[in-house]
Amino acid sequence: MEIYGLLPRTNCGKCGTTCLGFAVKLLQGKARLEDCPLLSQPEYAANLEALRRILPKPSEHPVELVDPERCTGCGNCVVACPANVALEPETATGATPRSTEVIFRVRDGRVELLNPDKCRRNPPWNLQCRVCEDYCYAGVVRVR
Amino acid sequence: MTLVCTGCSLLCDDLVLDDEGHVLGACSHGYRRLKLARSGPRLKSPRLGYRRVDPDRAVRELVRALRSSRRVLVYGLERASDEALRLAVDLAERLNGLLDTRPTLTPRLAWGKVSKHLVTLDEAREEADAVLMVCASPADSYLRLASKFLVFPKGWRIPEGRESRVVAVMDVRRTPAMRMANYRMATLEPWRLLEALRARVEGRPARPPRGVSMRELMMLASDLASSRMTVVALGLDGVREPGALVDEAVGLVEALKDRGVKAGVIPLSETPTGMGLVRELASLGDPRRPLNPGGGEAPPSLAEALGMVDAVLVVASDPVSHLPLALSRRLASRRLVVLDDHETMTSRLASLVVPVAVLGVEEGGQATRTDGVSMRLSVVGEPPEGVLRLADLLEQLVEEV
């Protein structure tokens, strides 16, 4: 509600939803402040600043771990990720990756995100892949 | 160093212990077992009543307790090597006692029907292009079942891994594991669903149970009938009619085999070494009943067995936490002795507690994975001073009683 209180609350629909819906999407990381054209106007400058302070900072990488302590170490992301398998081919058979060159690895019962820059959502591949997020039992792995 | 995990019945054999003491590959269940050995909470000192006693006195008291009891039930063996299992049977025989374990263990309930349809996890990984996870809770219990064996890995005949497989997850409720499935089937009557699938595979009309659409039923039956190999990973978690579920799972497998589809079952053991114990029990009698190793009729149930004994030796198990209250009370009213590696609800009620080494960390040997494959366990360290390995302790008891 704090986020909603700082939005224009005109329900103009230009972001594709109502202001309340937009507030929820901002919190979920499914929308950006730039998606609301009214917020860039001078009368909403203070609101925009406040929103930038209170909203979680988006990750600069396309994949991140949210609440990693909830991870159960199932390894689905490790084996499902095609980039992981390309970096350490034995992973394709379900084996534990040993190197630190992979994107995901399970260590001490939880997943580690070692090299998110190697994710193929990044250039030059720009793939719309989200298998790590789709197959995560605990909802820890998120694709931005 | 490579380890074999004893966190669950998958006994994953690809864990790596690095030079800094970190473990690669272990899920949270496996890591918890390794951490138990290193930093607790584990049992380190024997206890007689509420007093700590030295290990030699504990073993003497243990022998005295066993000898002076009228009849002993050896119970549990949920985390025991194959060697320890055989010694436990030997001990029960020498004491003219009984031996039993968790009554609801899936391989135990399913043994008579599934034993001729068993397939291994490795075979499934290499060849199965259709997988049914039935009441298995892989997201809670067998965490690496999908990533190491049945869903994601590539295999000899599974070149694309997940993309080469049809995966159906069926359970009595919606589960996180359904995220990875092509078919997500939540029904309170999973046995009816398997019965309907079987009927469709055999070309007979069928109606799906509530919670499953006719379209899903028809499509899944078609996928199974046209698969090269179908594997049913069978659990009995939360199921009202376990016997019916086992029957229908086997019926489906047989129907698929009649159609020329390679098919099999993997019963998922709720305890790490449960399959090993069930095989041992099956070699000596009916694994669904308590064992009377000395010969003579075996009691039909744990309740009857408890009525025949005045002492219970609980080995690597916590019956008070998994048995119905009435049975727990009956068990706790007997002279209770516990051999385990960590404090449990049962050990808190015991008159004598003797700590043992952590299996797969401080104690090795052979152990049987949930699909019946024998695994060689690793040893990465010594148990604390005064703590014996279970197999060594049982061997000593066999000699002294």
Coordinates of C-alpha atoms in Angstrom, one line a residue:
Chain A
M1 CA 0.0 0.0 0.0
E2 CA 3.0 2.3 0.6
I3 CA 4.0 1.8 -3.1
Y4 CA 0.4 2.4 -4.2
G5 CA 0.2 5.6 -2.2
L6 CA 3.2 7.0 -4.1
L7 CA 1.8 6.3 -7.5
P8 CA -0.4 8.8 -9.5
R9 CA -3.5 6.8 -8.7
T10 CA -5.3 8.0 -11.9
N11 CA -5.8 4.4 -13.2
C12 CA -5.0 5.8 -16.7
G13 CA -4.2 2.2 -17.9
K14 CA -1.1 3.3 -19.9
C15 CA 1.0 0.7 -18.0
G16 CA -1.5 -2.0 -19.0
T17 CA -3.2 -2.2 -15.6
T18 CA -4.7 -0.2 -12.8
C19 CA -2.4 1.7 -10.3
L20 CA -3.0 -1.0 -7.7
G21 CA -2.1 -3.7 -10.2
F22 CA 1.0 -1.7 -11.2
A23 CA 2.0 -1.5 -7.5
V24 CA 1.8 -5.2 -7.1
K25 CA 3.8 -5.8 -10.3
L26 CA 6.5 -3.4 -9.1
L27 CA 6.8 -5.3 -5.9
Q28 CA 7.0 -8.6 -7.7
G29 CA 9.7 -7.2 -10.1
K30 CA 7.4 -7.7 -13.1
A31 CA 7.3 -4.0 -14.0
R32 CA 9.6 -1.1 -13.9
L33 CA 9.0 2.5 -12.8
E34 CA 9.7 3.6 -16.3
D35 CA 6.5 1.7 -17.5
C36 CA 4.4 4.5 -15.9
P37 CA 4.6 7.6 -18.1
L38 CA 3.0 9.9 -15.5
L39 CA 5.8 9.2 -12.9
S40 CA 8.4 11.0 -15.2
Q41 CA 6.4 14.3 -15.0
P42 CA 7.8 17.0 -12.7
E43 CA 4.8 17.0 -10.2
Y44 CA 5.7 13.3 -9.4
A45 CA 9.4 13.8 -9.0
A46 CA 9.4 13.4 -5.2
N47 CA 7.2 10.3 -5.5
L48 CA 9.5 8.8 -8.1
E49 CA 12.5 9.4 -5.8
A50 CA 10.7 7.8 -2.9
L51 CA 9.7 4.8 -5.0
R52 CA 13.3 4.2 -6.1
R53 CA 14.3 4.2 -2.5
I54 CA 11.8 1.7 -1.2
L55 CA 11.6 -0.7 -4.1
P56 CA 14.1 -3.6 -4.2
K57 CA 17.0 -2.9 -6.6
P58 CA 16.7 -4.9 -9.8
S59 CA 19.5 -7.3 -10.4
E60 CA 21.9 -6.4 -13.1
H61 CA 21.9 -10.1 -14.1
P62 CA 19.0 -11.9 -15.7
V63 CA 18.9 -14.6 -13.0
E64 CA 19.0 -14.2 -9.3
L65 CA 18.3 -16.1 -6.1
V66 CA 15.5 -14.9 -3.9
D67 CA 15.5 -16.1 -0.3
P68 CA 18.3 -18.6 -1.0
E69 CA 17.9 -20.2 2.5
R70 CA 14.7 -21.8 1.2
C71 CA 16.7 -23.7 -1.4
T72 CA 16.5 -27.5 -0.8
G73 CA 19.5 -28.4 -3.0
C74 CA 17.5 -30.5 -5.4
G75 CA 19.8 -29.6 -8.3
N76 CA 17.0 -29.2 -10.9
C77 CA 18.5 -25.9 -12.0
V78 CA 22.0 -27.3 -12.2
V79 CA 21.0 -30.1 -14.6
A80 CA 18.2 -28.3 -16.5
C81 CA 20.3 -25.3 -17.4
P82 CA 21.7 -25.8 -20.9
A83 CA 24.5 -23.3 -20.3
N84 CA 25.5 -25.3 -17.2
V85 CA 25.7 -28.5 -19.2
A86 CA 27.7 -26.8 -21.9
L87 CA 30.2 -25.6 -19.3
E88 CA 30.6 -28.9 -17.6
P89 CA 29.2 -31.7 -19.9
E90 CA 29.0 -34.4 -17.1
T91 CA 26.3 -32.4 -15.5
A92 CA 24.0 -33.6 -18.4
T93 CA 23.9 -37.0 -16.8
G94 CA 22.9 -35.7 -13.4
A95 CA 26.3 -35.7 -11.9
T96 CA 27.5 -32.9 -9.6
P97 CA 29.5 -30.2 -11.3
R98 CA 32.9 -29.7 -9.7
S99 CA 34.3 -26.6 -11.4
T100 CA 33.5 -23.0 -10.5
E101 CA 33.0 -22.1 -14.1
V102 CA 29.3 -23.2 -14.1
I103 CA 26.4 -20.9 -13.5
F104 CA 24.7 -23.1 -10.8
R105 CA 26.2 -25.5 -8.4
V106 CA 24.9 -27.1 -5.1
R107 CA 27.2 -26.6 -2.2
D108 CA 26.5 -27.4 1.4
G109 CA 22.9 -28.3 0.6
R110 CA 22.0 -25.1 -1.3
V111 CA 22.4 -23.7 -4.7
E112 CA 25.1 -21.2 -5.5
L113 CA 24.8 -18.8 -8.4
L114 CA 28.4 -18.6 -9.4
N115 CA 28.5 -17.0 -12.9
P116 CA 25.1 -15.4 -13.8
D117 CA 26.9 -13.5 -16.5
K118 CA 27.2 -16.7 -18.4
C119 CA 23.4 -17.1 -18.6
R120 CA 22.2 -17.2 -22.2
R121 CA 19.6 -14.6 -21.6
N122 CA 22.5 -12.3 -21.8
P123 CA 24.0 -11.1 -25.1
P124 CA 25.1 -12.4 -27.5
W125 CA 22.6 -15.3 -27.2
N126 CA 19.6 -13.2 -25.9
L127 CA 17.6 -16.4 -25.5
Q128 CA 14.2 -16.4 -23.7
C129 CA 15.2 -19.3 -21.5
R130 CA 13.8 -19.7 -18.0
V131 CA 14.2 -23.4 -17.3
C132 CA 16.0 -22.7 -14.0
E133 CA 13.0 -20.7 -12.7
D134 CA 10.4 -23.1 -14.2
Y135 CA 11.8 -26.1 -12.5
C136 CA 12.8 -24.7 -9.1
Y137 CA 10.6 -26.4 -6.4
A138 CA 11.2 -23.7 -3.8
G139 CA 10.8 -20.7 -6.1
V140 CA 14.2 -19.5 -5.2
V141 CA 15.7 -19.1 -8.7
R142 CA 14.1 -16.1 -10.4
V143 CA 14.6 -14.8 -13.9
R144 CA 14.3 -11.1 -14.2
Chain B
M1 CA 37.1 -37.0 -2.1
T2 CA 33.9 -38.7 -3.4
L3 CA 31.2 -39.7 -0.9
V4 CA 28.0 -41.7 -0.9
C5 CA 25.2 -39.8 0.8
T6 CA 22.9 -41.4 3.4
G7 CA 20.4 -38.5 3.6
C8 CA 17.7 -40.6 1.9
S9 CA 17.2 -43.8 0.1
L10 CA 18.7 -42.6 -3.2
L11 CA 22.2 -43.0 -1.8
C12 CA 23.7 -40.5 -4.3
D13 CA 27.3 -41.5 -5.0
D14 CA 28.6 -38.4 -6.5
L15 CA 29.1 -36.1 -3.5
V16 CA 32.5 -34.3 -3.4
L17 CA 34.2 -33.2 -0.2
D18 CA 36.6 -30.4 -1.0
D19 CA 39.7 -29.4 0.8
E20 CA 38.0 -26.7 2.8
G21 CA 35.4 -29.2 4.1
H22 CA 32.5 -28.0 1.8
V23 CA 30.3 -30.6 0.2
L24 CA 29.4 -30.4 -3.4
G25 CA 26.2 -32.1 -4.7
A26 CA 24.5 -33.0 -1.5
C27 CA 20.9 -31.8 -1.1
S28 CA 19.7 -30.3 2.2
H29 CA 18.8 -33.8 3.6
G30 CA 22.3 -35.2 2.8
Y31 CA 24.1 -32.1 4.0
R32 CA 22.2 -32.4 7.3
R33 CA 23.6 -35.9 7.9
L34 CA 27.1 -34.8 7.1
K35 CA 26.7 -31.8 9.4
L36 CA 25.4 -34.1 12.2
A37 CA 28.7 -35.9 12.2
R38 CA 30.7 -32.7 12.3
S39 CA 28.8 -30.4 14.6
G40 CA 25.7 -32.2 16.0
P41 CA 23.3 -32.3 17.5
R42 CA 24.5 -35.9 18.0
L43 CA 24.7 -38.3 20.8
K44 CA 28.3 -38.5 22.1
S45 CA 27.9 -40.1 25.5
P46 CA 25.9 -43.1 26.6
R47 CA 23.1 -42.5 29.1
L48 CA 21.6 -44.7 31.7
G49 CA 18.4 -43.1 32.8
Y50 CA 19.4 -39.5 33.1
R51 CA 23.0 -40.2 34.0
R52 CA 25.9 -40.2 31.6
V53 CA 28.0 -43.4 31.9
D54 CA 31.2 -44.5 30.3
P55 CA 30.9 -46.6 27.1
D56 CA 32.2 -49.8 28.7
R57 CA 29.5 -49.6 31.4
A58 CA 26.9 -48.8 28.8
V59 CA 27.7 -51.9 26.8
R60 CA 27.6 -54.1 29.9
E61 CA 24.2 -52.6 30.9
L62 CA 23.0 -53.2 27.4
V63 CA 24.0 -56.9 27.5
R64 CA 22.5 -57.3 30.9
A65 CA 19.2 -55.6 29.7
L66 CA 19.0 -57.9 26.7
R67 CA 19.8 -61.1 28.7
S68 CA 17.4 -60.3 31.5
S69 CA 14.4 -59.5 29.3
R70 CA 11.8 -62.2 28.7
R71 CA 11.6 -61.4 25.0
V72 CA 13.1 -58.6 22.9
L73 CA 11.8 -56.8 19.8
V74 CA 14.6 -55.4 17.7
Y75 CA 13.0 -52.4 15.9
G76 CA 14.0 -49.9 13.2
L77 CA 17.3 -50.4 11.3
E78 CA 16.4 -47.4 9.1
R79 CA 20.1 -46.3 8.7
A80 CA 22.0 -49.5 8.8
S81 CA 24.5 -51.2 6.5
D82 CA 23.6 -54.6 5.1
E83 CA 26.2 -56.1 7.4
A84 CA 24.5 -54.5 10.4
L85 CA 21.1 -55.7 9.2
R86 CA 22.3 -59.3 9.1
L87 CA 23.9 -59.0 12.6
A88 CA 20.6 -57.5 13.9
V89 CA 18.7 -60.5 12.6
D90 CA 21.3 -62.8 14.1
L91 CA 21.0 -61.0 17.4
A92 CA 17.2 -61.3 17.4
E93 CA 17.5 -65.0 16.7
R94 CA 19.9 -65.5 19.6
L95 CA 17.6 -63.7 21.9
N96 CA 14.6 -65.7 20.7
G97 CA 13.2 -62.3 19.9
L98 CA 11.4 -60.6 17.1
L99 CA 12.5 -58.0 14.5
D100 CA 10.4 -55.3 12.9
T101 CA 10.5 -51.9 11.3
R102 CA 8.2 -49.1 10.2
P103 CA 5.0 -50.8 9.1
T104 CA 4.2 -48.2 6.4
L105 CA 7.5 -48.5 4.5
T106 CA 6.6 -48.5 0.8
P107 CA 8.9 -51.3 -0.4
R108 CA 7.6 -53.4 2.5
L109 CA 4.0 -52.9 1.6
A110 CA 4.7 -53.3 -2.1
W111 CA 7.2 -56.1 -2.1
G112 CA 5.1 -59.1 -3.0
K113 CA 3.6 -57.4 -6.0
V114 CA 6.5 -55.2 -7.3
S115 CA 9.5 -57.4 -6.8
K116 CA 9.3 -58.9 -10.2
H117 CA 8.8 -55.5 -11.9
L118 CA 11.7 -53.7 -10.3
V119 CA 13.9 -51.5 -12.5
T120 CA 16.9 -49.6 -11.4
L121 CA 17.3 -45.8 -11.3
D122 CA 20.2 -46.0 -13.6
E123 CA 18.2 -48.0 -16.2
A124 CA 15.4 -45.4 -15.9
R125 CA 17.8 -42.5 -16.5
E126 CA 19.3 -44.2 -19.6
E127 CA 16.1 -45.4 -21.2
A128 CA 12.8 -44.2 -19.7
D129 CA 11.0 -41.7 -21.9
A130 CA 7.9 -41.8 -19.8
V131 CA 7.9 -41.3 -16.0
L132 CA 5.1 -41.5 -13.6
M133 CA 5.7 -40.1 -10.1
V134 CA 2.9 -41.5 -8.0
C135 CA 2.5 -40.0 -4.5
A136 CA 6.2 -39.7 -4.3
S137 CA 6.7 -36.1 -3.0
P138 CA 10.1 -35.6 -4.8
A139 CA 10.1 -32.0 -3.8
D140 CA 10.1 -32.9 -0.1
S141 CA 11.6 -36.3 0.3
Y142 CA 13.7 -37.5 -2.6
L143 CA 15.2 -34.2 -3.6
R144 CA 17.5 -35.4 -6.3
L145 CA 15.2 -38.0 -7.8
A146 CA 14.4 -35.7 -10.8
S147 CA 17.7 -34.0 -11.3
K148 CA 19.9 -37.1 -10.9
F149 CA 17.8 -39.9 -12.3
L150 CA 14.3 -39.6 -13.7
V151 CA 13.5 -36.2 -15.3
F152 CA 16.4 -34.0 -16.3
P153 CA 19.5 -36.1 -17.1
K154 CA 20.4 -37.2 -20.6
G155 CA 20.7 -40.9 -21.1
W156 CA 21.8 -43.4 -23.7
R157 CA 18.3 -43.3 -25.3
I158 CA 17.3 -40.0 -23.9
P159 CA 19.4 -37.5 -25.9
E160 CA 17.6 -34.3 -24.9
G161 CA 17.0 -35.0 -21.2
R162 CA 13.8 -33.4 -20.0
E163 CA 12.7 -32.7 -23.6
S164 CA 12.9 -36.4 -24.4
R165 CA 10.6 -37.4 -21.6
V166 CA 6.9 -37.3 -20.8
V167 CA 6.6 -36.7 -17.0
A168 CA 3.4 -37.1 -15.0
V169 CA 3.3 -36.2 -11.4
M170 CA 0.2 -37.5 -9.6
D171 CA -0.6 -37.0 -5.9
V172 CA -3.4 -36.5 -3.4
R173 CA -2.7 -32.7 -3.4
R174 CA -1.0 -30.2 -5.6
T175 CA 2.7 -30.3 -5.0
P176 CA 5.8 -28.2 -6.0
A177 CA 7.0 -31.2 -8.0
M178 CA 4.2 -30.7 -10.5
R179 CA 6.1 -27.7 -11.8
M180 CA 8.3 -30.0 -13.8
A181 CA 5.5 -32.2 -15.2
N182 CA 3.7 -32.4 -18.5
Y183 CA 0.7 -33.9 -16.6
R184 CA -0.1 -32.5 -13.2
M185 CA -2.8 -34.7 -11.6
A186 CA -4.1 -34.1 -8.1
T187 CA -6.7 -36.5 -7.0
L188 CA -7.8 -38.0 -3.7
E189 CA -8.1 -41.4 -5.4
P190 CA -4.8 -41.9 -7.2
W191 CA -5.4 -45.7 -7.4
R192 CA -8.5 -45.0 -9.5
L193 CA -6.4 -42.9 -11.9
L194 CA -4.0 -45.7 -12.4
E195 CA -6.9 -48.1 -12.9
A196 CA -8.3 -45.8 -15.5
L197 CA -4.9 -45.5 -17.2
R198 CA -4.6 -49.2 -17.3
A199 CA -8.0 -49.6 -18.8
R200 CA -7.2 -47.1 -21.6
V201 CA -3.9 -48.8 -22.3
E202 CA -5.8 -52.0 -22.7
G203 CA -8.3 -50.3 -25.0
R204 CA -11.2 -50.4 -22.6
P205 CA -13.4 -47.4 -21.8
A206 CA -12.6 -45.6 -18.5
R207 CA -13.6 -42.5 -16.6
P208 CA -11.0 -40.5 -14.7
P209 CA -11.4 -39.8 -11.0
R210 CA -12.4 -36.3 -9.8
G211 CA -9.6 -33.8 -10.3
V212 CA -8.5 -35.3 -13.6
S213 CA -10.0 -34.5 -17.0
M214 CA -10.9 -37.0 -19.6
R215 CA -8.5 -35.3 -22.1
E216 CA -5.6 -35.6 -19.7
L217 CA -6.4 -39.3 -19.1
M218 CA -6.6 -40.1 -22.8
M219 CA -3.4 -38.2 -23.7
L220 CA -1.4 -39.7 -20.9
A221 CA -2.5 -43.2 -21.7
S222 CA -1.6 -42.7 -25.3
D223 CA 1.8 -41.3 -24.3
L224 CA 2.5 -44.3 -22.1
A225 CA 1.3 -46.8 -24.6
S226 CA 3.6 -45.4 -27.3
S227 CA 6.6 -45.0 -25.0
R228 CA 9.8 -47.1 -25.3
M229 CA 10.1 -47.4 -21.5
T230 CA 7.7 -46.3 -18.7
V231 CA 8.9 -46.1 -15.1
V232 CA 6.5 -45.7 -12.1
A233 CA 8.3 -44.1 -9.1
L234 CA 5.9 -45.3 -6.4
G235 CA 5.4 -43.7 -3.0
L236 CA 2.6 -44.1 -0.6
D237 CA 2.7 -40.6 1.0
G238 CA -0.7 -39.6 2.3
V239 CA -2.6 -42.4 0.5
R240 CA -5.7 -43.8 2.0
E241 CA -5.6 -47.1 0.2
P242 CA -1.9 -48.1 -0.2
G243 CA -2.8 -51.7 -1.1
A244 CA -5.0 -50.5 -4.0
L245 CA -2.4 -48.1 -5.2
V246 CA 0.2 -50.8 -5.3
D247 CA -2.2 -53.2 -7.1
E248 CA -3.1 -50.6 -9.8
A249 CA 0.5 -49.5 -10.3
V250 CA 1.5 -53.1 -11.0
G251 CA -1.6 -53.6 -13.1
L252 CA -0.6 -50.6 -15.3
V253 CA 3.0 -51.9 -15.6
E254 CA 1.7 -55.3 -16.7
A255 CA -0.7 -53.8 -19.2
L256 CA 2.1 -51.8 -20.7
K257 CA 4.4 -54.9 -20.9
D258 CA 1.6 -56.7 -22.7
R259 CA 1.7 -53.9 -25.3
G260 CA 5.4 -54.3 -25.8
V261 CA 6.4 -51.3 -23.7
K262 CA 9.3 -51.9 -21.4
A263 CA 8.0 -50.9 -17.9
G264 CA 8.9 -51.2 -14.3
V265 CA 8.4 -49.9 -10.8
I266 CA 10.8 -48.2 -8.3
P267 CA 9.3 -48.3 -4.8
L268 CA 10.6 -45.3 -2.9
S269 CA 11.8 -46.2 0.5
E270 CA 11.0 -43.6 3.2
T271 CA 14.2 -44.6 5.1
P272 CA 17.7 -44.6 3.7
T273 CA 18.3 -48.3 4.0
G274 CA 14.7 -49.5 4.1
M275 CA 15.0 -51.5 0.8
G276 CA 18.0 -53.5 2.2
L277 CA 16.0 -54.4 5.3
V278 CA 12.9 -55.4 3.2
R279 CA 15.1 -57.7 1.1
E280 CA 16.6 -59.3 4.2
L281 CA 13.1 -59.8 5.6
A282 CA 11.8 -61.2 2.3
S283 CA 14.6 -63.7 2.2
L284 CA 13.5 -65.0 5.6
G285 CA 9.7 -64.8 5.3
D286 CA 6.9 -62.4 4.6
P287 CA 8.4 -58.9 4.7
R288 CA 5.1 -57.4 5.6
R289 CA 5.0 -59.1 9.0
P290 CA 7.5 -58.8 11.9
L291 CA 10.2 -61.4 11.7
N292 CA 10.5 -64.3 14.1
P293 CA 14.0 -65.4 13.1
G294 CA 14.2 -68.2 15.6
G295 CA 11.4 -70.0 13.7
G296 CA 7.8 -70.4 14.7
E297 CA 4.9 -68.3 13.7
A298 CA 5.5 -64.6 13.2
P299 CA 3.0 -62.2 14.7
P300 CA 0.8 -60.6 12.1
S301 CA 1.6 -57.0 13.1
L302 CA 3.7 -54.7 15.2
A303 CA 0.9 -54.3 17.7
E304 CA 0.9 -58.1 18.3
A305 CA 4.7 -58.2 18.4
L306 CA 4.7 -55.5 21.1
G307 CA 2.3 -57.6 23.1
M308 CA 4.7 -60.5 23.1
V309 CA 7.8 -58.7 24.3
D310 CA 8.9 -56.9 27.4
A311 CA 11.8 -55.0 25.9
V312 CA 12.4 -53.1 22.7
L313 CA 15.9 -52.5 21.2
V314 CA 15.4 -49.5 18.9
V315 CA 18.2 -49.3 16.4
A316 CA 18.7 -46.2 14.2
S317 CA 15.0 -45.2 14.3
D318 CA 12.5 -43.0 16.0
P319 CA 9.3 -44.9 16.3
V320 CA 7.7 -42.5 18.8
S321 CA 7.7 -39.9 16.0
H322 CA 6.2 -42.1 13.3
L323 CA 3.9 -44.6 15.0
P324 CA 0.3 -44.0 15.9
L325 CA 0.0 -42.8 19.5
A326 CA -1.4 -46.0 20.8
L327 CA 1.5 -48.0 19.5
S328 CA 4.0 -45.4 20.7
R329 CA 2.6 -45.7 24.2
R330 CA 2.7 -49.4 24.1
L331 CA 6.3 -49.3 22.9
A332 CA 7.3 -46.8 25.5
S333 CA 5.8 -48.9 28.3
R334 CA 8.4 -51.7 27.6
R335 CA 12.0 -51.5 28.7
L336 CA 13.4 -49.3 26.0
V337 CA 16.9 -49.2 24.8
V338 CA 18.1 -47.0 21.9
L339 CA 21.1 -47.2 19.7
D340 CA 21.3 -44.1 17.5
D341 CA 23.5 -41.3 16.4
H342 CA 21.3 -38.4 17.4
E343 CA 18.8 -37.5 20.0
T344 CA 15.2 -38.4 19.1
M345 CA 11.8 -38.4 20.7
T346 CA 12.3 -42.1 21.4
S347 CA 15.7 -41.8 22.9
R348 CA 14.3 -39.2 25.4
L349 CA 12.1 -41.9 26.7
A350 CA 14.7 -44.7 26.8
S351 CA 16.1 -46.2 29.9
L352 CA 19.4 -46.8 28.2
V353 CA 20.9 -44.9 25.2
V354 CA 24.1 -45.9 23.4
P355 CA 25.4 -43.6 20.7
V356 CA 26.6 -45.1 17.4
A357 CA 28.6 -43.8 14.5
V358 CA 27.0 -41.8 11.6
L359 CA 26.4 -44.1 8.7
G360 CA 28.1 -43.1 5.5
V361 CA 30.4 -40.7 7.3
E362 CA 32.0 -42.7 10.2
E363 CA 30.7 -46.1 9.3
G364 CA 31.0 -47.8 5.9
G365 CA 29.9 -51.1 4.5
Q366 CA 27.4 -52.0 1.9
A367 CA 23.9 -50.5 1.7
T368 CA 21.0 -51.0 -0.5
R369 CA 19.5 -48.2 -2.5
T370 CA 15.8 -47.9 -2.9
D371 CA 15.9 -49.6 -6.3
G372 CA 17.8 -52.6 -4.9
V373 CA 21.2 -51.6 -6.1
S374 CA 24.0 -52.2 -3.7
M375 CA 26.2 -49.2 -2.9
R376 CA 29.6 -49.2 -1.1
L377 CA 29.4 -46.5 1.6
S378 CA 32.3 -44.2 2.3
V379 CA 34.1 -43.4 5.5
V380 CA 35.5 -39.9 5.9
G381 CA 36.4 -39.9 9.6
E382 CA 36.5 -41.7 12.9
P383 CA 33.6 -41.5 15.3
P384 CA 34.2 -39.6 18.6
E385 CA 36.0 -41.6 21.2
G386 CA 33.8 -44.1 22.9
V387 CA 31.2 -44.2 20.1
L388 CA 31.1 -47.5 18.3
R389 CA 30.2 -48.3 14.8
L390 CA 26.7 -50.0 14.7
A391 CA 28.0 -53.2 13.0
D392 CA 30.8 -53.5 15.5
L393 CA 28.4 -53.0 18.5
L394 CA 25.9 -55.5 17.1
E395 CA 28.7 -58.0 16.5
Q396 CA 29.8 -57.6 20.1
L397 CA 26.2 -58.1 21.3
V398 CA 25.8 -61.2 19.2
E399 CA 28.9 -62.7 20.9
E400 CA 28.0 -61.7 24.4
V401 CA 24.4 -62.6 24.6

